[in-house]
PDB file of C-alpha atoms in Angstrom:
ATOM      1  CA  UNK A 601      84.521 -42.332  -4.637  1.00 84.00           C
ATOM      2  CA  UNK A 602      84.235 -45.184  -2.127  1.00 90.00           C
ATOM      3  CA  UNK A 603      83.616 -48.661  -3.495  1.00 94.00           C
ATOM      4  CA  UNK A 604      81.158 -50.629  -1.366  1.00 95.00           C
ATOM      5  CA  UNK A 605      80.407 -54.349  -1.140  1.00 96.00           C
ATOM      6  CA  UNK A 606      77.413 -55.833   0.695  1.00 96.00           C
ATOM      7  CA  UNK A 607      76.791 -59.316   2.106  1.00 96.00           C
ATOM      8  CA  UNK A 608      73.346 -59.305   3.750  1.00 95.00           C
ATOM      9  CA  UNK A 609      70.617 -61.956   3.674  1.00 94.00           C
ATOM     10  CA  UNK A 610      67.777 -59.608   4.665  1.00 93.00           C
ATOM     11  CA  UNK A 611      66.442 -58.735   1.222  1.00 94.00           C
ATOM     12  CA  UNK A 612      64.613 -55.608   2.353  1.00 94.00           C
ATOM     13  CA  UNK A 613      67.605 -54.201   4.205  1.00 93.00           C
ATOM     14  CA  UNK A 614      69.982 -55.102   1.391  1.00 95.00           C
ATOM     15  CA  UNK A 615      67.730 -53.408  -1.165  1.00 95.00           C
ATOM     16  CA  UNK A 616      67.467 -50.295   0.998  1.00 94.00           C
ATOM     17  CA  UNK A 617      71.241 -50.041   1.348  1.00 95.00           C
ATOM     18  CA  UNK A 618      71.705 -50.645  -2.381  1.00 95.00           C
ATOM     19  CA  UNK A 619      69.254 -47.858  -3.254  1.00 95.00           C
ATOM     20  CA  UNK A 620      70.917 -45.527  -0.758  1.00 92.00           C
ATOM     21  CA  UNK A 621      74.357 -46.166  -2.257  1.00 94.00           C
ATOM     22  CA  UNK A 622      73.117 -45.760  -5.825  1.00 92.00           C
ATOM     23  CA  UNK A 623      71.904 -42.187  -5.200  1.00 92.00           C
ATOM     24  CA  UNK A 624      74.963 -41.125  -3.202  1.00 91.00           C
ATOM     25  CA  UNK A 625      77.562 -39.581  -5.503  1.00 89.00           C
ATOM     26  CA  UNK A 626      80.358 -40.381  -3.024  1.00 90.00           C
ATOM     27  CA  UNK A 627      79.623 -44.118  -3.026  1.00 93.00           C
ATOM     28  CA  UNK A 628      79.760 -46.820  -5.686  1.00 94.00           C
ATOM     29  CA  UNK A 629      78.214 -50.269  -5.295  1.00 95.00           C
ATOM     30  CA  UNK A 630      80.696 -52.942  -6.427  1.00 94.00           C
ATOM     31  CA  UNK A 631      78.719 -56.029  -5.425  1.00 95.00           C
ATOM     32  CA  UNK A 632      75.773 -57.108  -3.296  1.00 95.00           C
ATOM     33  CA  UNK A 633      74.976 -60.706  -2.341  1.00 95.00           C
ATOM     34  CA  UNK A 634      72.820 -62.579   0.146  1.00 95.00           C
ATOM     35  CA  UNK A 635      75.579 -64.986   1.187  1.00 95.00           C
ATOM     36  CA  UNK A 636      79.323 -65.506   1.133  1.00 94.00           C
ATOM     37  CA  UNK A 637      78.820 -68.469  -1.198  1.00 94.00           C
ATOM     38  CA  UNK A 638      77.066 -66.231  -3.756  1.00 93.00           C
ATOM     39  CA  UNK A 639      80.036 -63.857  -3.587  1.00 94.00           C
ATOM     40  CA  UNK A 640      82.485 -66.744  -4.010  1.00 92.00           C
ATOM     41  CA  UNK A 641      80.656 -67.927  -7.140  1.00 90.00           C
ATOM     42  CA  UNK A 642      81.098 -64.491  -8.746  1.00 86.00           C
ATOM     43  CA  UNK A 643      84.471 -63.506  -7.297  1.00 82.00           C
ATOM     44  CA  UNK A 644      86.571 -64.742 -10.242  1.00 66.00           C
ATOM     45  CA  UNK A 645      84.947 -62.250 -12.627  1.00 75.00           C
ATOM     46  CA  UNK A 646      85.096 -59.277 -10.274  1.00 78.00           C
ATOM     47  CA  UNK A 647      87.611 -56.679 -11.431  1.00 76.00           C
ATOM     48  CA  UNK A 648      87.501 -54.034  -8.735  1.00 87.00           C
ATOM     49  CA  UNK A 649      87.921 -54.666  -4.997  1.00 91.00           C
ATOM     50  CA  UNK A 650      85.717 -52.843  -2.490  1.00 94.00           C
ATOM     51  CA  UNK A 651      87.246 -50.255  -0.197  1.00 94.00           C
ATOM     52  CA  UNK A 652      84.593 -51.100   2.380  1.00 95.00           C
ATOM     53  CA  UNK A 653      82.462 -54.174   3.043  1.00 96.00           C
ATOM     54  CA  UNK A 654      79.163 -54.227   4.932  1.00 96.00           C
ATOM     55  CA  UNK A 655      78.519 -57.741   6.208  1.00 96.00           C
ATOM     56  CA  UNK A 656      75.896 -59.374   8.404  1.00 95.00           C
ATOM     57  CA  UNK A 657      76.856 -62.113  10.842  1.00 91.00           C
ATOM     58  CA  UNK A 658      73.829 -64.403  10.675  1.00 89.00           C
ATOM     59  CA  UNK A 659      74.179 -65.480   7.057  1.00 92.00           C
ATOM     60  CA  UNK A 660      73.068 -68.736   5.403  1.00 90.00           C
ATOM     61  CA  UNK A 661      76.032 -71.024   4.801  1.00 91.00           C
ATOM     62  CA  UNK A 662      79.333 -69.561   5.962  1.00 93.00           C
ATOM     63  CA  UNK A 663      78.645 -67.061   8.731  1.00 92.00           C
ATOM     64  CA  UNK A 664      79.749 -63.465   8.407  1.00 92.00           C
ATOM     65  CA  UNK A 665      81.757 -63.954  11.573  1.00 90.00           C
ATOM     66  CA  UNK A 666      83.901 -66.645   9.964  1.00 90.00           C
ATOM     67  CA  UNK A 667      84.025 -64.811   6.636  1.00 94.00           C
ATOM     68  CA  UNK A 668      85.677 -61.667   8.026  1.00 93.00           C
ATOM     69  CA  UNK A 669      89.187 -63.140   7.986  1.00 90.00           C
ATOM     70  CA  UNK A 670      88.545 -64.537   4.480  1.00 92.00           C
ATOM     71  CA  UNK A 671      87.650 -61.111   3.106  1.00 94.00           C
ATOM     72  CA  UNK A 672      90.678 -59.561   4.815  1.00 91.00           C
ATOM     73  CA  UNK A 673      92.903 -62.048   3.000  1.00 90.00           C
ATOM     74  CA  UNK A 674      91.247 -61.575  -0.391  1.00 91.00           C
ATOM     75  CA  UNK A 675      90.930 -57.790  -0.128  1.00 92.00           C
ATOM     76  CA  UNK A 676      93.954 -56.819   1.936  1.00 89.00           C
ATOM     77  CA  UNK A 677      93.054 -53.119   2.166  1.00 90.00           C
ATOM     78  CA  UNK A 678      89.309 -53.496   2.753  1.00 93.00           C
ATOM     79  CA  UNK A 679      87.581 -51.965   5.765  1.00 92.00           C
ATOM     80  CA  UNK A 680      84.839 -54.135   7.236  1.00 94.00           C
ATOM     81  CA  UNK A 681      81.734 -52.944   9.061  1.00 92.00           C
ATOM     82  CA  UNK A 682      79.721 -55.675  10.736  1.00 92.00           C
ATOM     83  CA  UNK A 683      75.987 -54.904  10.691  1.00 89.00           C
ATOM     84  CA  UNK A 684      74.046 -57.198  13.006  1.00 84.00           C
ATOM     85  CA  UNK A 685      71.470 -57.511  15.730  1.00 83.00           C
ATOM     86  CA  UNK A 686      73.790 -59.706  17.814  1.00 81.00           C
ATOM     87  CA  UNK A 687      75.373 -57.670  20.611  1.00 74.00           C
ATOM     88  CA  UNK A 688      76.646 -60.614  22.659  1.00 76.00           C
ATOM     89  CA  UNK A 689      80.126 -60.078  24.045  1.00 72.00           C
ATOM     90  CA  UNK A 690      81.536 -63.289  22.548  1.00 75.00           C
ATOM     91  CA  UNK A 691      80.349 -62.307  19.076  1.00 82.00           C
ATOM     92  CA  UNK A 692      81.799 -58.809  19.392  1.00 79.00           C
ATOM     93  CA  UNK A 693      85.183 -60.143  20.554  1.00 76.00           C
ATOM     94  CA  UNK A 694      85.323 -62.720  17.766  1.00 81.00           C
ATOM     95  CA  UNK A 695      84.384 -60.210  15.058  1.00 85.00           C
ATOM     96  CA  UNK A 696      87.033 -57.731  16.170  1.00 80.00           C
ATOM     97  CA  UNK A 697      89.634 -60.468  16.616  1.00 79.00           C
ATOM     98  CA  UNK A 698      88.930 -61.736  13.098  1.00 85.00           C
ATOM     99  CA  UNK A 699      89.586 -58.295  11.647  1.00 86.00           C
ATOM    100  CA  UNK A 700      86.336 -56.301  11.724  1.00 88.00           C
ATOM    101  CA  UNK A 701      87.038 -52.576  11.760  1.00 85.00           C
ATOM    102  CA  UNK A 702      83.658 -51.588  13.156  1.00 84.00           C
ATOM    103  CA  UNK A 703      80.573 -53.157  14.679  1.00 82.00           C
ATOM    104  CA  UNK A 704      77.151 -51.593  14.159  1.00 83.00           C
ATOM    105  CA  UNK A 705      73.930 -52.829  15.713  1.00 80.00           C
ATOM    106  CA  UNK A 706      70.612 -53.116  13.928  1.00 82.00           C
ATOM    107  CA  UNK A 707      68.344 -51.267  13.566  1.00 80.00           C
ATOM    108  CA  UNK A 708      70.120 -48.206  12.183  1.00 82.00           C
ATOM    109  CA  UNK A 709      69.137 -45.370   9.865  1.00 84.00           C
ATOM    110  CA  UNK A 710      70.694 -44.898   6.438  1.00 86.00           C
ATOM    111  CA  UNK A 711      71.889 -41.474   7.591  1.00 84.00           C
ATOM    112  CA  UNK A 712      73.740 -43.150  10.458  1.00 82.00           C
ATOM    113  CA  UNK A 713      75.190 -45.697   8.060  1.00 85.00           C
ATOM    114  CA  UNK A 714      76.513 -42.925   5.811  1.00 86.00           C
ATOM    115  CA  UNK A 715      78.233 -41.278   8.798  1.00 83.00           C
ATOM    116  CA  UNK A 716      79.697 -44.600   9.868  1.00 82.00           C
ATOM    117  CA  UNK A 717      81.022 -45.324   6.386  1.00 88.00           C
ATOM    118  CA  UNK A 718      82.687 -41.890   6.293  1.00 86.00           C
ATOM    119  CA  UNK A 719      84.308 -42.424   9.695  1.00 82.00           C
ATOM    120  CA  UNK A 720      85.661 -45.877   8.857  1.00 85.00           C
ATOM    121  CA  UNK A 721      86.962 -44.853   5.428  1.00 82.00           C
ATOM    122  CA  UNK A 722      88.733 -41.927   7.111  1.00 78.00           C
ATOM    123  CA  UNK A 723      90.594 -44.264   9.439  1.00 77.00           C
ATOM    124  CA  UNK A 724      88.219 -44.204  12.384  1.00 72.00           C
ATOM    125  CA  UNK A 725      86.110 -46.972  13.860  1.00 70.00           C
ATOM    126  CA  UNK A 726      82.456 -47.261  14.761  1.00 67.00           C
ATOM    127  CA  UNK A 727      80.839 -49.055  17.657  1.00 68.00           C
ATOM    128  CA  UNK A 728      77.146 -48.628  18.368  1.00 65.00           C
ATOM    129  CA  UNK A 729      76.563 -47.013  21.794  1.00 63.00           C
ATOM    130  CA  UNK A 730      75.403 -50.272  23.364  1.00 62.00           C
ATOM    131  CA  UNK A 731      78.334 -52.149  21.835  1.00 66.00           C
ATOM    132  CA  UNK A 732      80.818 -49.501  22.998  1.00 65.00           C
ATOM    133  CA  UNK A 733      79.447 -49.779  26.521  1.00 65.00           C
ATOM    134  CA  UNK A 734      79.818 -53.551  26.419  1.00 64.00           C
ATOM    135  CA  UNK A 735      83.384 -53.284  25.133  1.00 65.00           C
ATOM    136  CA  UNK A 736      84.432 -50.764  27.768  1.00 61.00           C
ATOM    137  CA  UNK A 737      82.782 -52.782  30.529  1.00 64.00           C
ATOM    138  CA  UNK A 738      84.532 -55.957  29.442  1.00 62.00           C
ATOM    139  CA  UNK A 739      87.873 -54.189  29.169  1.00 59.00           C
ATOM    140  CA  UNK A 740      87.542 -52.912  32.705  1.00 57.00           C
ATOM    141  CA  UNK A 741      86.417 -56.296  33.990  1.00 59.00           C
ATOM    142  CA  UNK A 742      88.870 -58.401  32.018  1.00 53.00           C
ATOM    143  CA  UNK A 743      91.883 -56.176  31.923  1.00 48.00           C
ATOM    144  CA  UNK A 744      91.988 -53.705  34.758  1.00 44.00           C
ATOM    145  CA  UNK A 745      95.214 -53.425  36.706  1.00 38.00           C
ATOM    146  CA  UNK A 746      95.979 -57.113  36.258  1.00 44.00           C
ATOM    147  CA  UNK A 747      96.723 -56.711  32.548  1.00 55.00           C
ATOM    148  CA  UNK A 748     100.494 -56.322  32.367  1.00 64.00           C
ATOM    149  CA  UNK A 749     100.402 -54.949  28.836  1.00 64.00           C
ATOM    150  CA  UNK A 750      98.024 -52.153  29.805  1.00 68.00           C
ATOM    151  CA  UNK A 751     100.150 -51.380  32.858  1.00 77.00           C
ATOM    152  CA  UNK A 752     103.032 -50.305  30.634  1.00 85.00           C
ATOM    153  CA  UNK A 753     100.901 -47.595  29.024  1.00 88.00           C
ATOM    154  CA  UNK A 754     101.024 -44.096  30.442  1.00 91.00           C
ATOM    155  CA  UNK A 755      97.888 -42.495  31.877  1.00 89.00           C
ATOM    156  CA  UNK A 756      97.483 -40.408  28.724  1.00 92.00           C
ATOM    157  CA  UNK A 757      97.964 -43.455  26.483  1.00 91.00           C
ATOM    158  CA  UNK A 758      95.241 -45.304  28.387  1.00 87.00           C
ATOM    159  CA  UNK A 759      92.958 -42.308  27.874  1.00 88.00           C
ATOM    160  CA  UNK A 760      93.663 -42.425  24.145  1.00 90.00           C
ATOM    161  CA  UNK A 761      92.857 -46.156  24.102  1.00 85.00           C
ATOM    162  CA  UNK A 762      89.546 -45.549  25.903  1.00 81.00           C
ATOM    163  CA  UNK A 763      88.490 -42.948  23.329  1.00 82.00           C
ATOM    164  CA  UNK A 764      89.768 -45.024  20.415  1.00 79.00           C
ATOM    165  CA  UNK A 765      87.600 -47.961  21.444  1.00 72.00           C
ATOM    166  CA  UNK A 766      84.551 -45.692  21.386  1.00 70.00           C
ATOM    167  CA  UNK A 767      85.159 -45.285  17.667  1.00 67.00           C
ATOM    168  CA  UNK A 768      86.412 -41.704  17.723  1.00 75.00           C
ATOM    169  CA  UNK A 769      88.700 -40.276  15.054  1.00 76.00           C
ATOM    170  CA  UNK A 770      92.103 -38.773  15.836  1.00 80.00           C
ATOM    171  CA  UNK A 771      90.614 -35.281  15.509  1.00 83.00           C
ATOM    172  CA  UNK A 772      87.780 -36.079  17.931  1.00 85.00           C
ATOM    173  CA  UNK A 773      90.199 -37.615  20.428  1.00 88.00           C
ATOM    174  CA  UNK A 774      92.420 -34.538  20.237  1.00 90.00           C
ATOM    175  CA  UNK A 775      89.470 -32.281  21.098  1.00 90.00           C
ATOM    176  CA  UNK A 776      88.329 -34.404  24.033  1.00 91.00           C
ATOM    177  CA  UNK A 777      91.824 -34.736  25.504  1.00 93.00           C
ATOM    178  CA  UNK A 778      92.777 -31.154  24.564  1.00 92.00           C
ATOM    179  CA  UNK A 779      95.872 -32.192  22.623  1.00 93.00           C
ATOM    180  CA  UNK A 780      96.842 -31.870  18.962  1.00 91.00           C
ATOM    181  CA  UNK A 781      96.047 -34.515  16.348  1.00 86.00           C
ATOM    182  CA  UNK A 782      99.772 -35.053  15.816  1.00 88.00           C
ATOM    183  CA  UNK A 783     100.171 -35.732  19.536  1.00 92.00           C
ATOM    184  CA  UNK A 784      97.362 -38.289  19.347  1.00 90.00           C
ATOM    185  CA  UNK A 785      99.203 -39.924  16.451  1.00 87.00           C
ATOM    186  CA  UNK A 786     102.434 -39.978  18.473  1.00 92.00           C
ATOM    187  CA  UNK A 787     100.626 -41.613  21.395  1.00 92.00           C
ATOM    188  CA  UNK A 788      99.146 -44.239  19.079  1.00 89.00           C
ATOM    189  CA  UNK A 789     102.545 -45.076  17.614  1.00 89.00           C
ATOM    190  CA  UNK A 790     103.837 -45.598  21.143  1.00 92.00           C
ATOM    191  CA  UNK A 791     100.772 -47.655  22.099  1.00 90.00           C
ATOM    192  CA  UNK A 792     101.066 -49.869  19.014  1.00 88.00           C
ATOM    193  CA  UNK A 793     104.747 -50.470  19.720  1.00 88.00           C
ATOM    194  CA  UNK A 794     104.172 -51.307  23.391  1.00 87.00           C
ATOM    195  CA  UNK A 795     101.243 -53.593  22.598  1.00 84.00           C
ATOM    196  CA  UNK A 796     102.977 -55.161  19.549  1.00 84.00           C
ATOM    197  CA  UNK A 797     100.127 -54.387  17.131  1.00 82.00           C
ATOM    198  CA  UNK A 798      99.831 -52.581  13.800  1.00 77.00           C
ATOM    199  CA  UNK A 799      96.224 -51.380  13.714  1.00 74.00           C
ATOM    200  CA  UNK A 800      93.284 -50.238  15.821  1.00 73.00           C
ATOM    201  CA  UNK A 801      91.463 -53.521  15.199  1.00 69.00           C
ATOM    202  CA  UNK A 802      94.488 -55.518  16.403  1.00 73.00           C
ATOM    203  CA  UNK A 803      94.820 -53.285  19.461  1.00 78.00           C
ATOM    204  CA  UNK A 804      91.178 -53.707  20.500  1.00 71.00           C
ATOM    205  CA  UNK A 805      91.268 -57.446  19.861  1.00 68.00           C
ATOM    206  CA  UNK A 806      94.446 -57.865  21.906  1.00 71.00           C
ATOM    207  CA  UNK A 807      93.022 -55.938  24.844  1.00 68.00           C
ATOM    208  CA  UNK A 808      89.776 -57.895  24.791  1.00 62.00           C
ATOM    209  CA  UNK A 809      91.443 -61.302  24.629  1.00 60.00           C
ATOM    210  CA  UNK A 810      93.841 -60.716  27.523  1.00 58.00           C
TER     211      UNK A 810
END
């Protein structure tokens, strides 16, 4: 059972997601609010932390963008999926740098959301196709051969990074690169060590900000 929290100011969308979660036997709705401030007012009486948080960026009061790091501090193990219509590169970079595990563009279907929740809770990451294209383009433009940290990665490690940024799971990466899942894991350990990071979110953020 995956415990889900929602922070979304669009009442119709929030209600749709709530109803979807309520009828899914694999998901449990822990809380749902229209703003971070509403969550803060109720936080003291909350007993169970969410395993995954769905949060919009354009919220009244404290923005979802600024709230990401707050939620990561309060719920240290939580996975965060940003759901937004803002695909600007600066917003994407900031969200990932602040700790977002995935970034999903509106509009999306509830079926897609279910798949994305499953991927993230299984250790993967999700980027909408248009967001993934923006990320890859910026990495190539910003990093390229001038990024000394990327230079120290092997060709295969760079291939793993490219697929990881697309939001693929270890199993999916292993199929694409025709290597075992354990080999993918070994490559990631090496990549994390070389890049001085501890997670996929940190890795992506570090690449994008160099």
